[in-house]
mmCIF file with all atom_site columns, C-alpha atoms in Angstrom:
data_model
loop_
_atom_site.group_PDB
_atom_site.id
_atom_site.type_symbol
_atom_site.label_atom_id
_atom_site.label_alt_id
_atom_site.label_comp_id
_atom_site.label_asym_id
_atom_site.label_entity_id
_atom_site.label_seq_id
_atom_site.pdbx_PDB_ins_code
_atom_site.Cartn_x
_atom_site.Cartn_y
_atom_site.Cartn_z
_atom_site.occupancy
_atom_site.B_iso_or_equiv
_atom_site.pdbx_formal_charge
_atom_site.auth_seq_id
_atom_site.auth_comp_id
_atom_site.auth_asym_id
_atom_site.auth_atom_id
_atom_site.pdbx_PDB_model_num
ATOM 1   C CA . MET A 1 1   ? -153.675 -96.345  169.223 1.00 0.00 ? 1   MET A CA 1
ATOM 2   C CA . LEU A 1 2   ? -155.116 -98.233  166.616 1.00 0.00 ? 2   LEU A CA 1
ATOM 3   C CA . ASP A 1 3   ? -158.620 -96.703  166.098 1.00 0.00 ? 3   ASP A CA 1
ATOM 4   C CA . ASP A 1 4   ? -157.127 -93.350  166.160 1.00 0.00 ? 4   ASP A CA 1
ATOM 5   C CA . LEU A 1 5   ? -154.741 -94.359  162.989 1.00 0.00 ? 5   LEU A CA 1
ATOM 6   C CA . PHE A 1 6   ? -157.886 -95.855  161.805 1.00 0.00 ? 6   PHE A CA 1
ATOM 7   C CA . ALA A 1 7   ? -159.022 -92.467  161.863 1.00 0.00 ? 7   ALA A CA 1
ATOM 8   C CA . ARG A 1 8   ? -156.571 -90.351  160.414 1.00 0.00 ? 8   ARG A CA 1
ATOM 9   C CA . LEU A 1 9   ? -156.291 -93.017  157.316 1.00 0.00 ? 9   LEU A CA 1
ATOM 10  C CA . ARG A 1 10  ? -159.827 -92.502  156.320 1.00 0.00 ? 10  ARG A CA 1
ATOM 11  C CA . ASP A 1 11  ? -159.055 -88.939  156.176 1.00 0.00 ? 11  ASP A CA 1
ATOM 12  C CA . ALA A 1 12  ? -155.493 -89.377  154.484 1.00 0.00 ? 12  ALA A CA 1
ATOM 13  C CA . THR A 1 13  ? -154.416 -88.839  150.926 1.00 0.00 ? 13  THR A CA 1
ATOM 14  C CA . ALA A 1 14  ? -150.931 -87.978  150.211 1.00 0.00 ? 14  ALA A CA 1
ATOM 15  C CA . PRO A 1 15  ? -149.631 -91.227  149.317 1.00 0.00 ? 15  PRO A CA 1
ATOM 16  C CA . ALA A 1 16  ? -146.588 -91.124  151.812 1.00 0.00 ? 16  ALA A CA 1
ATOM 17  C CA . GLU A 1 17  ? -148.906 -90.484  154.483 1.00 0.00 ? 17  GLU A CA 1
ATOM 18  C CA . MET A 1 18  ? -151.627 -92.948  153.950 1.00 0.00 ? 18  MET A CA 1
ATOM 19  C CA . GLU A 1 19  ? -148.836 -95.667  153.595 1.00 0.00 ? 19  GLU A CA 1
ATOM 20  C CA . ALA A 1 20  ? -147.143 -94.193  157.439 1.00 0.00 ? 20  ALA A CA 1
ATOM 21  C CA . LEU A 1 21  ? -150.551 -95.046  159.186 1.00 0.00 ? 21  LEU A CA 1
ATOM 22  C CA . GLN A 1 22  ? -151.178 -98.848  157.445 1.00 0.00 ? 22  GLN A CA 1
ATOM 23  C CA . ASP A 1 23  ? -147.257 -99.339  158.241 1.00 0.00 ? 23  ASP A CA 1
ATOM 24  C CA . GLY A 1 24  ? -148.696 -98.195  161.233 1.00 0.00 ? 24  GLY A CA 1
ATOM 25  C CA . ILE A 1 25  ? -151.228 -100.112 161.839 1.00 0.00 ? 25  ILE A CA 1
ATOM 26  C CA . TRP A 1 26  ? -149.744 -103.213 160.663 1.00 0.00 ? 26  TRP A CA 1
ATOM 27  C CA . GLN A 1 27  ? -146.796 -103.180 163.787 1.00 0.00 ? 27  GLN A CA 1
ATOM 28  C CA . ILE A 1 28  ? -149.993 -103.715 165.593 1.00 0.00 ? 28  ILE A CA 1
ATOM 29  C CA . TRP A 1 29  ? -151.757 -106.288 164.642 1.00 0.00 ? 29  TRP A CA 1
ATOM 30  C CA . LEU A 1 30  ? -148.142 -108.160 163.728 1.00 0.00 ? 30  LEU A CA 1
ATOM 31  C CA . SER A 1 31  ? -147.514 -108.569 167.284 1.00 0.00 ? 31  SER A CA 1
ATOM 32  C CA . ALA A 1 32  ? -149.479 -111.559 168.500 1.00 0.00 ? 32  ALA A CA 1
ATOM 33  C CA . GLY A 1 33  ? -148.859 -111.008 172.181 1.00 0.00 ? 33  GLY A CA 1
ATOM 34  C CA . HIS A 1 34  ? -146.542 -113.456 173.204 1.00 0.00 ? 34  HIS A CA 1
ATOM 35  C CA . PRO A 1 35  ? -143.197 -113.749 172.490 1.00 0.00 ? 35  PRO A CA 1
ATOM 36  C CA . LEU A 1 36  ? -143.786 -117.974 171.056 1.00 0.00 ? 36  LEU A CA 1
ATOM 37  C CA . LEU A 1 37  ? -146.940 -117.079 169.479 1.00 0.00 ? 37  LEU A CA 1
ATOM 38  C CA . ASP A 1 38  ? -144.087 -113.897 167.773 1.00 0.00 ? 38  ASP A CA 1
ATOM 39  C CA . LYS A 1 39  ? -141.717 -117.314 167.135 1.00 0.00 ? 39  LYS A CA 1
ATOM 40  C CA . ARG A 1 40  ? -144.135 -118.841 165.269 1.00 0.00 ? 40  ARG A CA 1
ATOM 41  C CA . LEU A 1 41  ? -145.838 -115.937 163.537 1.00 0.00 ? 41  LEU A CA 1
ATOM 42  C CA . GLU A 1 42  ? -142.175 -114.911 162.354 1.00 0.00 ? 42  GLU A CA 1
ATOM 43  C CA . THR A 1 43  ? -141.441 -118.831 161.027 1.00 0.00 ? 43  THR A CA 1
ATOM 44  C CA . GLY A 1 44  ? -144.588 -118.586 158.951 1.00 0.00 ? 44  GLY A CA 1
ATOM 45  C CA . ILE A 1 45  ? -143.694 -115.383 156.736 1.00 0.00 ? 45  ILE A CA 1
ATOM 46  C CA . ARG A 1 46  ? -140.371 -116.460 156.353 1.00 0.00 ? 46  ARG A CA 1
ATOM 47  C CA . ALA A 1 47  ? -142.230 -119.440 155.660 1.00 0.00 ? 47  ALA A CA 1
ATOM 48  C CA . LEU A 1 48  ? -144.118 -117.326 153.122 1.00 0.00 ? 48  LEU A CA 1
ATOM 49  C CA . SER A 1 49  ? -141.344 -115.578 151.193 1.00 0.00 ? 49  SER A CA 1
ATOM 50  C CA . ALA A 1 50  ? -139.364 -118.237 150.592 1.00 0.00 ? 50  ALA A CA 1
ATOM 51  C CA . ASP A 1 51  ? -143.365 -120.686 149.044 1.00 0.00 ? 51  ASP A CA 1
ATOM 52  C CA . ASP A 1 52  ? -143.144 -123.055 151.480 1.00 0.00 ? 52  ASP A CA 1
ATOM 53  C CA . TYR A 1 53  ? -146.775 -122.847 151.892 1.00 0.00 ? 53  TYR A CA 1
ATOM 54  C CA . GLY A 1 54  ? -147.069 -125.838 153.838 1.00 0.00 ? 54  GLY A CA 1
ATOM 55  C CA . LEU A 1 55  ? -144.447 -124.811 156.614 1.00 0.00 ? 55  LEU A CA 1
ATOM 56  C CA . ALA A 1 56  ? -146.255 -121.328 156.627 1.00 0.00 ? 56  ALA A CA 1
ATOM 57  C CA . ILE A 1 57  ? -150.507 -123.012 156.795 1.00 0.00 ? 57  ILE A CA 1
ATOM 58  C CA . ARG A 1 58  ? -149.080 -125.521 159.791 1.00 0.00 ? 58  ARG A CA 1
ATOM 59  C CA . GLU A 1 59  ? -146.983 -121.525 161.653 1.00 0.00 ? 59  GLU A CA 1
ATOM 60  C CA . PHE A 1 60  ? -150.022 -120.122 161.314 1.00 0.00 ? 60  PHE A CA 1
ATOM 61  C CA . THR A 1 61  ? -152.835 -122.802 162.497 1.00 0.00 ? 61  THR A CA 1
ATOM 62  C CA . PHE A 1 62  ? -151.047 -123.359 165.480 1.00 0.00 ? 62  PHE A CA 1
ATOM 63  C CA . LEU A 1 63  ? -151.762 -119.278 166.102 1.00 0.00 ? 63  LEU A CA 1
ATOM 64  C CA . ILE A 1 64  ? -155.140 -119.704 165.459 1.00 0.00 ? 64  ILE A CA 1
ATOM 65  C CA . GLU A 1 65  ? -155.646 -122.680 168.017 1.00 0.00 ? 65  GLU A CA 1
ATOM 66  C CA . THR A 1 66  ? -153.424 -121.508 169.991 1.00 0.00 ? 66  THR A CA 1
ATOM 67  C CA . ALA A 1 67  ? -154.751 -117.643 169.603 1.00 0.00 ? 67  ALA A CA 1
ATOM 68  C CA . PRO A 1 68  ? -157.925 -118.227 168.010 1.00 0.00 ? 68  PRO A CA 1
ATOM 69  C CA . ASP A 1 69  ? -159.135 -114.480 168.453 1.00 0.00 ? 69  ASP A CA 1
ATOM 70  C CA . TYR A 1 70  ? -155.735 -113.200 166.806 1.00 0.00 ? 70  TYR A CA 1
ATOM 71  C CA . ALA A 1 71  ? -156.556 -111.938 163.221 1.00 0.00 ? 71  ALA A CA 1
ATOM 72  C CA . GLU A 1 72  ? -153.883 -111.465 161.639 1.00 0.00 ? 72  GLU A CA 1
ATOM 73  C CA . GLY A 1 73  ? -153.494 -115.135 163.026 1.00 0.00 ? 73  GLY A CA 1
ATOM 74  C CA . TRP A 1 74  ? -156.508 -115.546 160.202 1.00 0.00 ? 74  TRP A CA 1
ATOM 75  C CA . ASN A 1 75  ? -155.123 -113.200 157.347 1.00 0.00 ? 75  ASN A CA 1
ATOM 76  C CA . LYS A 1 76  ? -151.371 -114.802 157.459 1.00 0.00 ? 76  LYS A CA 1
ATOM 77  C CA . ARG A 1 77  ? -153.424 -118.441 156.810 1.00 0.00 ? 77  ARG A CA 1
ATOM 78  C CA . ALA A 1 78  ? -155.654 -117.208 154.659 1.00 0.00 ? 78  ALA A CA 1
ATOM 79  C CA . THR A 1 79  ? -152.488 -115.483 152.628 1.00 0.00 ? 79  THR A CA 1
ATOM 80  C CA . ALA A 1 80  ? -150.679 -119.186 152.227 1.00 0.00 ? 80  ALA A CA 1
ATOM 81  C CA . TYR A 1 81  ? -153.863 -120.655 151.151 1.00 0.00 ? 81  TYR A CA 1
ATOM 82  C CA . TYR A 1 82  ? -154.258 -118.424 148.107 1.00 0.00 ? 82  TYR A CA 1
ATOM 83  C CA . LEU A 1 83  ? -150.726 -118.095 147.407 1.00 0.00 ? 83  LEU A CA 1
ATOM 84  C CA . ARG A 1 84  ? -151.667 -122.136 147.153 1.00 0.00 ? 84  ARG A CA 1
ATOM 85  C CA . GLY A 1 85  ? -154.295 -122.133 145.284 1.00 0.00 ? 85  GLY A CA 1
ATOM 86  C CA . GLU A 1 86  ? -156.808 -123.028 147.326 1.00 0.00 ? 86  GLU A CA 1
ATOM 87  C CA . TYR A 1 87  ? -159.791 -120.267 147.449 1.00 0.00 ? 87  TYR A CA 1
ATOM 88  C CA . LYS A 1 88  ? -161.928 -121.510 149.151 1.00 0.00 ? 88  LYS A CA 1
ATOM 89  C CA . ALA A 1 89  ? -160.113 -122.280 151.980 1.00 0.00 ? 89  ALA A CA 1
ATOM 90  C CA . ALA A 1 90  ? -158.324 -118.797 151.570 1.00 0.00 ? 90  ALA A CA 1
ATOM 91  C CA . LEU A 1 91  ? -161.442 -116.688 151.455 1.00 0.00 ? 91  LEU A CA 1
ATOM 92  C CA . ARG A 1 92  ? -162.635 -118.869 154.886 1.00 0.00 ? 92  ARG A CA 1
ATOM 93  C CA . ASP A 1 93  ? -159.850 -118.140 156.447 1.00 0.00 ? 93  ASP A CA 1
ATOM 94  C CA . VAL A 1 94  ? -161.002 -113.867 154.895 1.00 0.00 ? 94  VAL A CA 1
ATOM 95  C CA . ARG A 1 95  ? -164.103 -114.450 156.704 1.00 0.00 ? 95  ARG A CA 1
ATOM 96  C CA . GLU A 1 96  ? -162.678 -115.138 160.373 1.00 0.00 ? 96  GLU A CA 1
ATOM 97  C CA . THR A 1 97  ? -160.358 -112.570 159.696 1.00 0.00 ? 97  THR A CA 1
ATOM 98  C CA . LEU A 1 98  ? -163.155 -109.317 159.511 1.00 0.00 ? 98  LEU A CA 1
ATOM 99  C CA . ARG A 1 99  ? -165.598 -111.255 162.104 1.00 0.00 ? 99  ARG A CA 1
ATOM 100 C CA . ARG A 1 100 ? -162.415 -110.282 164.919 1.00 0.00 ? 100 ARG A CA 1
ATOM 101 C CA . GLU A 1 101 ? -160.488 -106.822 162.690 1.00 0.00 ? 101 GLU A CA 1
ATOM 102 C CA . PRO A 1 102 ? -163.685 -106.158 159.844 1.00 0.00 ? 102 PRO A CA 1
ATOM 103 C CA . ARG A 1 103 ? -160.739 -103.433 159.493 1.00 0.00 ? 103 ARG A CA 1
ATOM 104 C CA . HIS A 1 104 ? -158.491 -105.535 158.291 1.00 0.00 ? 104 HIS A CA 1
ATOM 105 C CA . PHE A 1 105 ? -158.070 -103.507 154.381 1.00 0.00 ? 105 PHE A CA 1
ATOM 106 C CA . GLY A 1 106 ? -154.835 -106.587 153.762 1.00 0.00 ? 106 GLY A CA 1
ATOM 107 C CA . ALA A 1 107 ? -157.719 -109.497 154.319 1.00 0.00 ? 107 ALA A CA 1
ATOM 108 C CA . LEU A 1 108 ? -160.562 -106.580 152.228 1.00 0.00 ? 108 LEU A CA 1
ATOM 109 C CA . SER A 1 109 ? -158.401 -106.690 149.846 1.00 0.00 ? 109 SER A CA 1
ATOM 110 C CA . GLY A 1 110 ? -157.932 -110.144 149.490 1.00 0.00 ? 110 GLY A CA 1
ATOM 111 C CA . GLN A 1 111 ? -161.276 -110.612 149.556 1.00 0.00 ? 111 GLN A CA 1
ATOM 112 C CA . ALA A 1 112 ? -162.352 -109.084 146.661 1.00 0.00 ? 112 ALA A CA 1
ATOM 113 C CA . THR A 1 113 ? -159.622 -110.049 144.420 1.00 0.00 ? 113 THR A CA 1
ATOM 114 C CA . ILE A 1 114 ? -160.564 -113.664 145.372 1.00 0.00 ? 114 ILE A CA 1
ATOM 115 C CA . LEU A 1 115 ? -163.744 -113.265 143.955 1.00 0.00 ? 115 LEU A CA 1
ATOM 116 C CA . ARG A 1 116 ? -162.539 -111.371 141.132 1.00 0.00 ? 116 ARG A CA 1
ATOM 117 C CA . MET A 1 117 ? -160.870 -114.038 140.523 1.00 0.00 ? 117 MET A CA 1
ATOM 118 C CA . LEU A 1 118 ? -163.556 -116.122 140.894 1.00 0.00 ? 118 LEU A CA 1
ATOM 119 C CA . GLY A 1 119 ? -166.053 -114.571 138.840 1.00 0.00 ? 119 GLY A CA 1
ATOM 120 C CA . ASP A 1 120 ? -168.072 -113.286 140.922 1.00 0.00 ? 120 ASP A CA 1
ATOM 121 C CA . ALA A 1 121 ? -167.953 -108.981 139.889 1.00 0.00 ? 121 ALA A CA 1
ATOM 122 C CA . ARG A 1 122 ? -171.210 -108.104 143.415 1.00 0.00 ? 122 ARG A CA 1
ATOM 123 C CA . GLY A 1 123 ? -168.942 -110.219 145.937 1.00 0.00 ? 123 GLY A CA 1
ATOM 124 C CA . ALA A 1 124 ? -166.009 -108.030 145.362 1.00 0.00 ? 124 ALA A CA 1
ATOM 125 C CA . LEU A 1 125 ? -167.145 -104.714 145.156 1.00 0.00 ? 125 LEU A CA 1
ATOM 126 C CA . ARG A 1 126 ? -169.185 -105.573 148.590 1.00 0.00 ? 126 ARG A CA 1
ATOM 127 C CA . PRO A 1 127 ? -164.957 -105.382 150.070 1.00 0.00 ? 127 PRO A CA 1
ATOM 128 C CA . LEU A 1 128 ? -163.733 -102.774 148.308 1.00 0.00 ? 128 LEU A CA 1
ATOM 129 C CA . LEU A 1 129 ? -167.211 -100.396 148.726 1.00 0.00 ? 129 LEU A CA 1
ATOM 130 C CA . ARG A 1 130 ? -166.031 -101.710 152.679 1.00 0.00 ? 130 ARG A CA 1
ATOM 131 C CA . LEU A 1 131 ? -162.455 -100.430 151.635 1.00 0.00 ? 131 LEU A CA 1
ATOM 132 C CA . GLU A 1 132 ? -163.346 -96.845  149.915 1.00 0.00 ? 132 GLU A CA 1
ATOM 133 C CA . GLN A 1 133 ? -164.740 -96.284  154.042 1.00 0.00 ? 133 GLN A CA 1
ATOM 134 C CA . LEU A 1 134 ? -161.801 -97.176  155.297 1.00 0.00 ? 134 LEU A CA 1
ATOM 135 C CA . CYS A 1 135 ? -159.569 -94.985  152.919 1.00 0.00 ? 135 CYS A CA 1
ATOM 136 C CA . PRO A 1 136 ? -161.441 -93.064  150.191 1.00 0.00 ? 136 PRO A CA 1
ATOM 137 C CA . ALA A 1 137 ? -158.331 -92.501  149.277 1.00 0.00 ? 137 ALA A CA 1
ATOM 138 C CA . TRP A 1 138 ? -156.661 -95.826  148.891 1.00 0.00 ? 138 TRP A CA 1
ATOM 139 C CA . PRO A 1 139 ? -154.761 -95.874  145.643 1.00 0.00 ? 139 PRO A CA 1
ATOM 140 C CA . GLY A 1 140 ? -155.907 -98.287  142.425 1.00 0.00 ? 140 GLY A CA 1
ATOM 141 C CA . LEU A 1 141 ? -159.476 -98.355  144.592 1.00 0.00 ? 141 LEU A CA 1
ATOM 142 C CA . GLN A 1 142 ? -161.137 -95.792  142.673 1.00 0.00 ? 142 GLN A CA 1
ATOM 143 C CA . LEU A 1 143 ? -160.517 -97.892  139.844 1.00 0.00 ? 143 LEU A CA 1
ATOM 144 C CA . GLN A 1 144 ? -160.962 -101.004 140.468 1.00 0.00 ? 144 GLN A CA 1
ATOM 145 C CA . LEU A 1 145 ? -164.801 -99.421  141.931 1.00 0.00 ? 145 LEU A CA 1
ATOM 146 C CA . ARG A 1 146 ? -165.218 -98.190  138.479 1.00 0.00 ? 146 ARG A CA 1
ATOM 147 C CA . SER A 1 147 ? -164.258 -100.978 136.210 1.00 0.00 ? 147 SER A CA 1
ATOM 148 C CA . LEU A 1 148 ? -166.016 -103.925 138.576 1.00 0.00 ? 148 LEU A CA 1
ATOM 149 C CA . ARG A 1 149 ? -169.367 -101.811 137.871 1.00 0.00 ? 149 ARG A CA 1
ATOM 150 C CA . ASN A 1 150 ? -168.778 -101.165 134.200 1.00 0.00 ? 150 ASN A CA 1
ATOM 151 C CA . GLY A 1 151 ? -168.846 -104.710 134.521 1.00 0.00 ? 151 GLY A CA 1
ATOM 152 C CA . LEU A 1 152 ? -172.031 -105.386 136.203 1.00 0.00 ? 152 LEU A CA 1
ATOM 153 C CA . GLY A 1 153 ? -173.648 -102.724 133.735 1.00 0.00 ? 153 GLY A CA 1
ATOM 154 C CA . GLU A 1 154 ? -176.996 -102.256 134.190 1.00 0.00 ? 154 GLU A CA 1
ATOM 155 C CA . ASP A 1 155 ? -177.459 -104.671 137.276 1.00 0.00 ? 155 ASP A CA 1
ATOM 156 C CA . LEU A 1 156 ? -175.972 -102.613 139.380 1.00 0.00 ? 156 LEU A CA 1
ATOM 157 C CA . GLY A 1 157 ? -179.187 -100.538 139.546 1.00 0.00 ? 157 GLY A CA 1
#
């Protein structure tokens, strides 16, 4: 099912269609596959919404320790670290997310954002190019790519 949604996302051009496909993918990703893990994920997401990043990190760490192959546990903890300003920890968790789910568009987008914030334009370009392979019509993607390429100038060769 996930492969089919990604195949359709790659060809989608209408914003409403892309949003519906992304929502379907998120529904799959947001299921940890066990009621206890789903509850901990939900608690962590609520903590993120309440700006309680410490609690969120503890909940997502529990997910990671209990189900280390569950990519979304890593992605959510990366988000919590990012929001808390711990960019290196966030990047580590993004890398773990992408090891488990290389198509994770949220992690790719987040990785590009953090790398750009840290002044690594060339590094930010890589995840955006991967995102372009997943969904060339991703809103704002072409503008971001053009901006990064222009900033790199002749270095792109």
